[in-house]
PDB file of C-alpha atoms and ligand atoms in Angstrom:
ATOM      1  CA  MET A   1      -0.165  -0.077   0.107  1.00  0.00           C
ATOM      2  CA  GLN A   2       0.966   3.219  -1.322  1.00  0.00           C
ATOM      3  CA  THR A   3       2.110   5.224   1.966  1.00  0.00           C
ATOM      4  CA  ILE A   4       0.917   9.327   1.547  1.00  0.00           C
ATOM      5  CA  ARG A   5       3.503  12.013   2.480  1.00  0.00           C
ATOM      6  CA  HIS A   6       2.307  14.514   1.116  1.00  0.00           C
ATOM      7  CA  ILE A   7      -1.258  15.585  -0.120  1.00  0.00           C
ATOM      8  CA  ARG A   8      -1.975  19.031  -2.236  1.00  0.00           C
ATOM      9  CA  ILE A   9      -4.715  20.827  -3.409  1.00  0.00           C
ATOM     10  CA  GLY A  10      -4.790  23.205  -6.595  1.00  0.00           C
ATOM     11  CA  ASN A  11      -7.870  25.276  -7.596  1.00  0.00           C
ATOM     12  CA  GLY A  12      -7.634  26.388 -11.698  1.00  0.00           C
ATOM     13  CA  TYR A  13      -9.999  28.743 -13.270  1.00  0.00           C
ATOM     14  CA  ASP A  14     -10.681  30.322 -16.946  1.00  0.00           C
ATOM     15  CA  VAL A  15     -12.632  32.067 -19.724  1.00  0.00           C
ATOM     16  CA  HIS A  16     -12.570  32.020 -22.599  1.00  0.00           C
ATOM     17  CA  ARG A  17     -15.442  34.628 -25.019  1.00  0.00           C
ATOM     18  CA  LEU A  18     -17.860  32.874 -27.705  1.00  0.00           C
ATOM     19  CA  ALA A  19     -17.896  33.465 -31.697  1.00  0.00           C
ATOM     20  CA  ALA A  20     -20.214  32.278 -34.132  1.00  0.00           C
ATOM     21  CA  GLY A  21     -18.806  30.005 -36.514  1.00  0.00           C
ATOM     22  CA  LEU A  22     -15.712  28.190 -34.741  1.00  0.00           C
ATOM     23  CA  ASP A  23     -15.899  24.815 -33.166  1.00  0.00           C
ATOM     24  CA  PHE A  24     -16.410  24.660 -29.558  1.00  0.00           C
ATOM     25  CA  TRP A  25     -14.068  22.156 -27.591  1.00  0.00           C
ATOM     26  CA  LEU A  26     -14.719  21.251 -24.322  1.00  0.00           C
ATOM     27  CA  GLY A  27     -13.008  18.353 -21.788  1.00  0.00           C
ATOM     28  CA  GLY A  28     -11.493  17.592 -24.866  1.00  0.00           C
ATOM     29  CA  CYS A  29     -14.096  16.937 -26.715  1.00  0.00           C
ATOM     30  CA  ARG A  30     -16.075  17.946 -29.435  1.00  0.00           C
ATOM     31  CA  ILE A  31     -19.944  19.826 -28.781  1.00  0.00           C
ATOM     32  CA  THR A  32     -21.986  20.441 -31.132  1.00  0.00           C
ATOM     33  CA  HIS A  33     -23.411  23.994 -31.132  1.00  0.00           C
ATOM     34  CA  THR A  34     -23.319  27.488 -33.265  1.00  0.00           C
ATOM     35  CA  LYS A  35     -20.263  28.746 -31.552  1.00  0.00           C
ATOM     36  CA  GLY A  36     -17.444  28.213 -30.223  1.00  0.00           C
ATOM     37  CA  CYS A  37     -14.523  29.996 -28.217  1.00  0.00           C
ATOM     38  CA  VAL A  38     -12.390  33.185 -29.572  1.00  0.00           C
ATOM     39  CA  ALA A  39      -8.258  31.741 -28.742  1.00  0.00           C
ATOM     40  CA  HIS A  40      -5.165  31.248 -29.223  1.00  0.00           C
ATOM     41  CA  SER A  41      -4.681  27.185 -28.645  1.00  0.00           C
ATOM     42  CA  ASP A  42      -8.543  25.738 -29.250  1.00  0.00           C
ATOM     43  CA  GLY A  43     -10.101  27.582 -26.654  1.00  0.00           C
ATOM     44  CA  ASP A  44     -10.760  24.858 -24.880  1.00  0.00           C
ATOM     45  CA  VAL A  45     -11.744  25.992 -21.139  1.00  0.00           C
ATOM     46  CA  LEU A  46     -12.172  22.922 -19.086  1.00  0.00           C
ATOM     47  CA  ILE A  47      -8.786  21.924 -19.601  1.00  0.00           C
ATOM     48  CA  HIS A  48      -7.462  25.051 -19.181  1.00  0.00           C
ATOM     49  CA  ALA A  49      -8.297  25.322 -15.494  1.00  0.00           C
ATOM     50  CA  LEU A  50      -8.189  22.129 -15.049  1.00  0.00           C
ATOM     51  CA  CYS A  51      -4.276  23.128 -16.130  1.00  0.00           C
ATOM     52  CA  ASP A  52      -3.931  25.553 -14.374  1.00  0.00           C
ATOM     53  CA  ALA A  53      -5.227  23.203 -10.999  1.00  0.00           C
ATOM     54  CA  LEU A  54      -3.043  20.347 -11.711  1.00  0.00           C
ATOM     55  CA  LEU A  55      -0.033  23.458 -11.788  1.00  0.00           C
ATOM     56  CA  GLY A  56      -1.258  24.803  -9.083  1.00  0.00           C
ATOM     57  CA  ALA A  57      -0.996  21.421  -6.712  1.00  0.00           C
ATOM     58  CA  ALA A  58       2.567  21.109  -7.426  1.00  0.00           C
ATOM     59  CA  ALA A  59       2.808  24.938  -6.714  1.00  0.00           C
ATOM     60  CA  LEU A  60       4.657  24.957 -10.816  1.00  0.00           C
ATOM     61  CA  ARG A  61       3.356  28.394 -11.535  1.00  0.00           C
ATOM     62  CA  ASP A  62       0.086  28.611 -14.279  1.00  0.00           C
ATOM     63  CA  ILE A  63      -0.848  27.554 -17.666  1.00  0.00           C
ATOM     64  CA  GLY A  64       0.467  31.031 -19.314  1.00  0.00           C
ATOM     65  CA  VAL A  65       4.048  30.343 -17.601  1.00  0.00           C
ATOM     66  CA  HIS A  66       4.505  26.978 -19.358  1.00  0.00           C
ATOM     67  CA  PHE A  67       2.066  27.526 -22.444  1.00  0.00           C
ATOM     68  CA  PRO A  68       2.436  30.996 -23.707  1.00  0.00           C
ATOM     69  CA  ASP A  69      -0.320  32.131 -25.651  1.00  0.00           C
ATOM     70  CA  THR A  70       2.747  34.388 -27.210  1.00  0.00           C
ATOM     71  CA  SER A  71       4.291  31.125 -28.664  1.00  0.00           C
ATOM     72  CA  SER A  72       3.439  30.198 -32.293  1.00  0.00           C
ATOM     73  CA  THR A  73       4.515  26.932 -30.640  1.00  0.00           C
ATOM     74  CA  TYR A  74       0.846  26.355 -28.779  1.00  0.00           C
ATOM     75  CA  LYS A  75      -1.150  28.673 -31.901  1.00  0.00           C
ATOM     76  CA  SER A  76      -4.566  26.611 -32.223  1.00  0.00           C
ATOM     77  CA  ILE A  77      -2.819  23.581 -29.864  1.00  0.00           C
ATOM     78  CA  ASP A  78      -4.818  21.014 -28.768  1.00  0.00           C
ATOM     79  CA  SER A  79      -5.423  21.610 -25.407  1.00  0.00           C
ATOM     80  CA  LYS A  80      -5.453  17.884 -24.690  1.00  0.00           C
ATOM     81  CA  LYS A  81      -1.702  18.382 -25.740  1.00  0.00           C
ATOM     82  CA  ILE A  82      -0.916  20.754 -23.050  1.00  0.00           C
ATOM     83  CA  LEU A  83      -3.052  18.927 -20.272  1.00  0.00           C
ATOM     84  CA  ALA A  84      -0.840  15.743 -21.181  1.00  0.00           C
ATOM     85  CA  GLU A  85       2.473  17.994 -20.552  1.00  0.00           C
ATOM     86  CA  THR A  86       1.176  19.521 -17.483  1.00  0.00           C
ATOM     87  CA  MET A  87       1.044  15.823 -16.182  1.00  0.00           C
ATOM     88  CA  THR A  88       4.032  14.932 -17.046  1.00  0.00           C
ATOM     89  CA  LEU A  89       5.114  17.836 -15.089  1.00  0.00           C
ATOM     90  CA  VAL A  90       3.723  16.813 -12.133  1.00  0.00           C
ATOM     91  CA  ARG A  91       4.758  13.350 -12.371  1.00  0.00           C
ATOM     92  CA  ALA A  92       7.762  14.717 -12.882  1.00  0.00           C
ATOM     93  CA  GLU A  93       7.667  16.043  -9.209  1.00  0.00           C
ATOM     94  CA  GLY A  94       6.064  12.682  -7.916  1.00  0.00           C
ATOM     95  CA  TYR A  95       2.465  13.241  -7.562  1.00  0.00           C
ATOM     96  CA  GLU A  96      -0.116  11.361  -8.560  1.00  0.00           C
ATOM     97  CA  VAL A  97      -3.892  12.891  -9.198  1.00  0.00           C
ATOM     98  CA  GLY A  98      -5.624  11.392  -6.240  1.00  0.00           C
ATOM     99  CA  ASN A  99      -9.058  13.335  -7.891  1.00  0.00           C
ATOM    100  CA  VAL A 100     -10.502  16.135  -9.728  1.00  0.00           C
ATOM    101  CA  ASP A 101     -13.437  17.908  -9.745  1.00  0.00           C
ATOM    102  CA  THR A 102     -15.020  20.987 -12.295  1.00  0.00           C
ATOM    103  CA  VAL A 103     -17.444  22.649 -13.040  1.00  0.00           C
ATOM    104  CA  VAL A 104     -18.272  24.254 -16.528  1.00  0.00           C
ATOM    105  CA  CYS A 105     -20.375  27.670 -15.906  1.00  0.00           C
ATOM    106  CA  LEU A 106     -22.359  28.530 -19.814  1.00  0.00           C
ATOM    107  CA  GLN A 107     -25.573  28.855 -20.843  1.00  0.00           C
ATOM    108  CA  SER A 108     -26.297  26.628 -23.530  1.00  0.00           C
ATOM    109  CA  PRO A 109     -25.821  24.096 -25.451  1.00  0.00           C
ATOM    110  CA  LYS A 110     -26.463  21.597 -22.416  1.00  0.00           C
ATOM    111  CA  ILE A 111     -23.783  19.418 -21.871  1.00  0.00           C
ATOM    112  CA  ALA A 112     -24.857  16.750 -20.120  1.00  0.00           C
ATOM    113  CA  ALA A 113     -25.236  14.121 -23.012  1.00  0.00           C
ATOM    114  CA  TYR A 114     -21.103  14.736 -23.598  1.00  0.00           C
ATOM    115  CA  ILE A 115     -19.852  13.837 -19.769  1.00  0.00           C
ATOM    116  CA  PRO A 116     -19.056  10.694 -19.882  1.00  0.00           C
ATOM    117  CA  GLU A 117     -16.809  10.978 -22.930  1.00  0.00           C
ATOM    118  CA  MET A 118     -15.383  13.957 -21.750  1.00  0.00           C
ATOM    119  CA  ARG A 119     -14.560  11.517 -18.332  1.00  0.00           C
ATOM    120  CA  GLN A 120     -13.606   8.952 -20.273  1.00  0.00           C
ATOM    121  CA  THR A 121     -10.895  11.272 -22.886  1.00  0.00           C
ATOM    122  CA  LEU A 122      -9.677  13.503 -19.339  1.00  0.00           C
ATOM    123  CA  ALA A 123      -8.826  10.155 -18.105  1.00  0.00           C
ATOM    124  CA  GLY A 124      -6.980   9.013 -20.559  1.00  0.00           C
ATOM    125  CA  VAL A 125      -5.344  12.069 -21.151  1.00  0.00           C
ATOM    126  CA  MET A 126      -4.087  12.259 -17.942  1.00  0.00           C
ATOM    127  CA  ARG A 127      -3.909   8.390 -17.453  1.00  0.00           C
ATOM    128  CA  VAL A 128      -6.072   7.873 -14.958  1.00  0.00           C
ATOM    129  CA  SER A 129      -9.941   6.275 -13.385  1.00  0.00           C
ATOM    130  CA  GLU A 130     -12.280   7.947 -14.706  1.00  0.00           C
ATOM    131  CA  THR A 131     -13.356   7.426 -10.852  1.00  0.00           C
ATOM    132  CA  GLN A 132     -11.205  10.085 -10.619  1.00  0.00           C
ATOM    133  CA  ILE A 133     -12.511  12.904 -12.390  1.00  0.00           C
ATOM    134  CA  SER A 134     -15.364  14.869 -12.211  1.00  0.00           C
ATOM    135  CA  ILE A 135     -17.563  16.975 -14.941  1.00  0.00           C
ATOM    136  CA  LYS A 136     -19.943  19.291 -13.471  1.00  0.00           C
ATOM    137  CA  ALA A 137     -22.466  21.725 -15.539  1.00  0.00           C
ATOM    138  CA  THR A 138     -24.624  24.388 -14.576  1.00  0.00           C
ATOM    139  CA  THR A 139     -26.100  27.720 -15.971  1.00  0.00           C
ATOM    140  CA  THR A 140     -26.096  31.211 -14.557  1.00  0.00           C
ATOM    141  CA  GLU A 141     -29.402  32.068 -14.610  1.00  0.00           C
ATOM    142  CA  GLY A 142     -29.328  34.047 -17.369  1.00  0.00           C
ATOM    143  CA  LEU A 143     -26.903  36.241 -15.098  1.00  0.00           C
ATOM    144  CA  GLY A 144     -23.363  37.586 -16.335  1.00  0.00           C
ATOM    145  CA  PHE A 145     -21.269  36.914 -19.303  1.00  0.00           C
ATOM    146  CA  GLU A 146     -22.246  33.375 -19.605  1.00  0.00           C
ATOM    147  CA  GLY A 147     -26.102  34.472 -19.453  1.00  0.00           C
ATOM    148  CA  ARG A 148     -25.437  36.389 -22.266  1.00  0.00           C
ATOM    149  CA  GLU A 149     -23.688  33.118 -24.403  1.00  0.00           C
ATOM    150  CA  GLU A 150     -20.958  36.046 -24.343  1.00  0.00           C
ATOM    151  CA  GLY A 151     -18.138  33.345 -22.940  1.00  0.00           C
ATOM    152  CA  VAL A 152     -17.828  30.168 -20.905  1.00  0.00           C
ATOM    153  CA  SER A 153     -15.955  29.436 -17.800  1.00  0.00           C
ATOM    154  CA  ALA A 154     -15.244  26.460 -16.163  1.00  0.00           C
ATOM    155  CA  TYR A 155     -13.564  25.989 -12.106  1.00  0.00           C
ATOM    156  CA  ALA A 156     -10.954  23.210 -11.105  1.00  0.00           C
ATOM    157  CA  VAL A 157      -9.769  21.464  -8.115  1.00  0.00           C
ATOM    158  CA  VAL A 158      -7.257  18.880  -7.817  1.00  0.00           C
ATOM    159  CA  LEU A 159      -5.909  16.893  -5.103  1.00  0.00           C
ATOM    160  CA  LEU A 160      -2.822  15.307  -5.635  1.00  0.00           C
ATOM    161  CA  THR A 161      -0.516  12.861  -3.448  1.00  0.00           C
ATOM    162  CA  LYS A 162       2.624  11.651  -3.051  1.00  0.00           C
TER     163      LYS A 162
HETATM  164 MG1   MG B   1      -7.900  29.119 -22.000  1.00  0.00          MG
END
């Protein structure tokens, strides 16, 4: 049995603007929608919040430090690659993931039907069990930028152990 010496918590938050005619990527999956996220990368807010939570738990700064949006390397990059690289950084410090809990805030479309695919996708990229990954969704009752469908936000908390 693993003896846990360190338990670390991290949190992450991300926002992207929505615009018509762009692909909408969330949790590593393509969502059918009339809008998508405006971003240097593919604009996957859920993965970006998750990466910041992972980096935060390991005190490894933030996603902007490791994957700058001024770098052509990350132009239109599949955020699953950013997540895989983030996991490499976290594991290099000796950490393993305990669990991940996330919330996506958007008014539409409903994403409940995509959540099983997102969990499976993220678990595969992170090389953890789906049971360690929770994805929740909420509207903001029409309030704020999410409610006006101008943007989407995501929150993530992560527990790391070693
Ligand atoms: Mg982002």
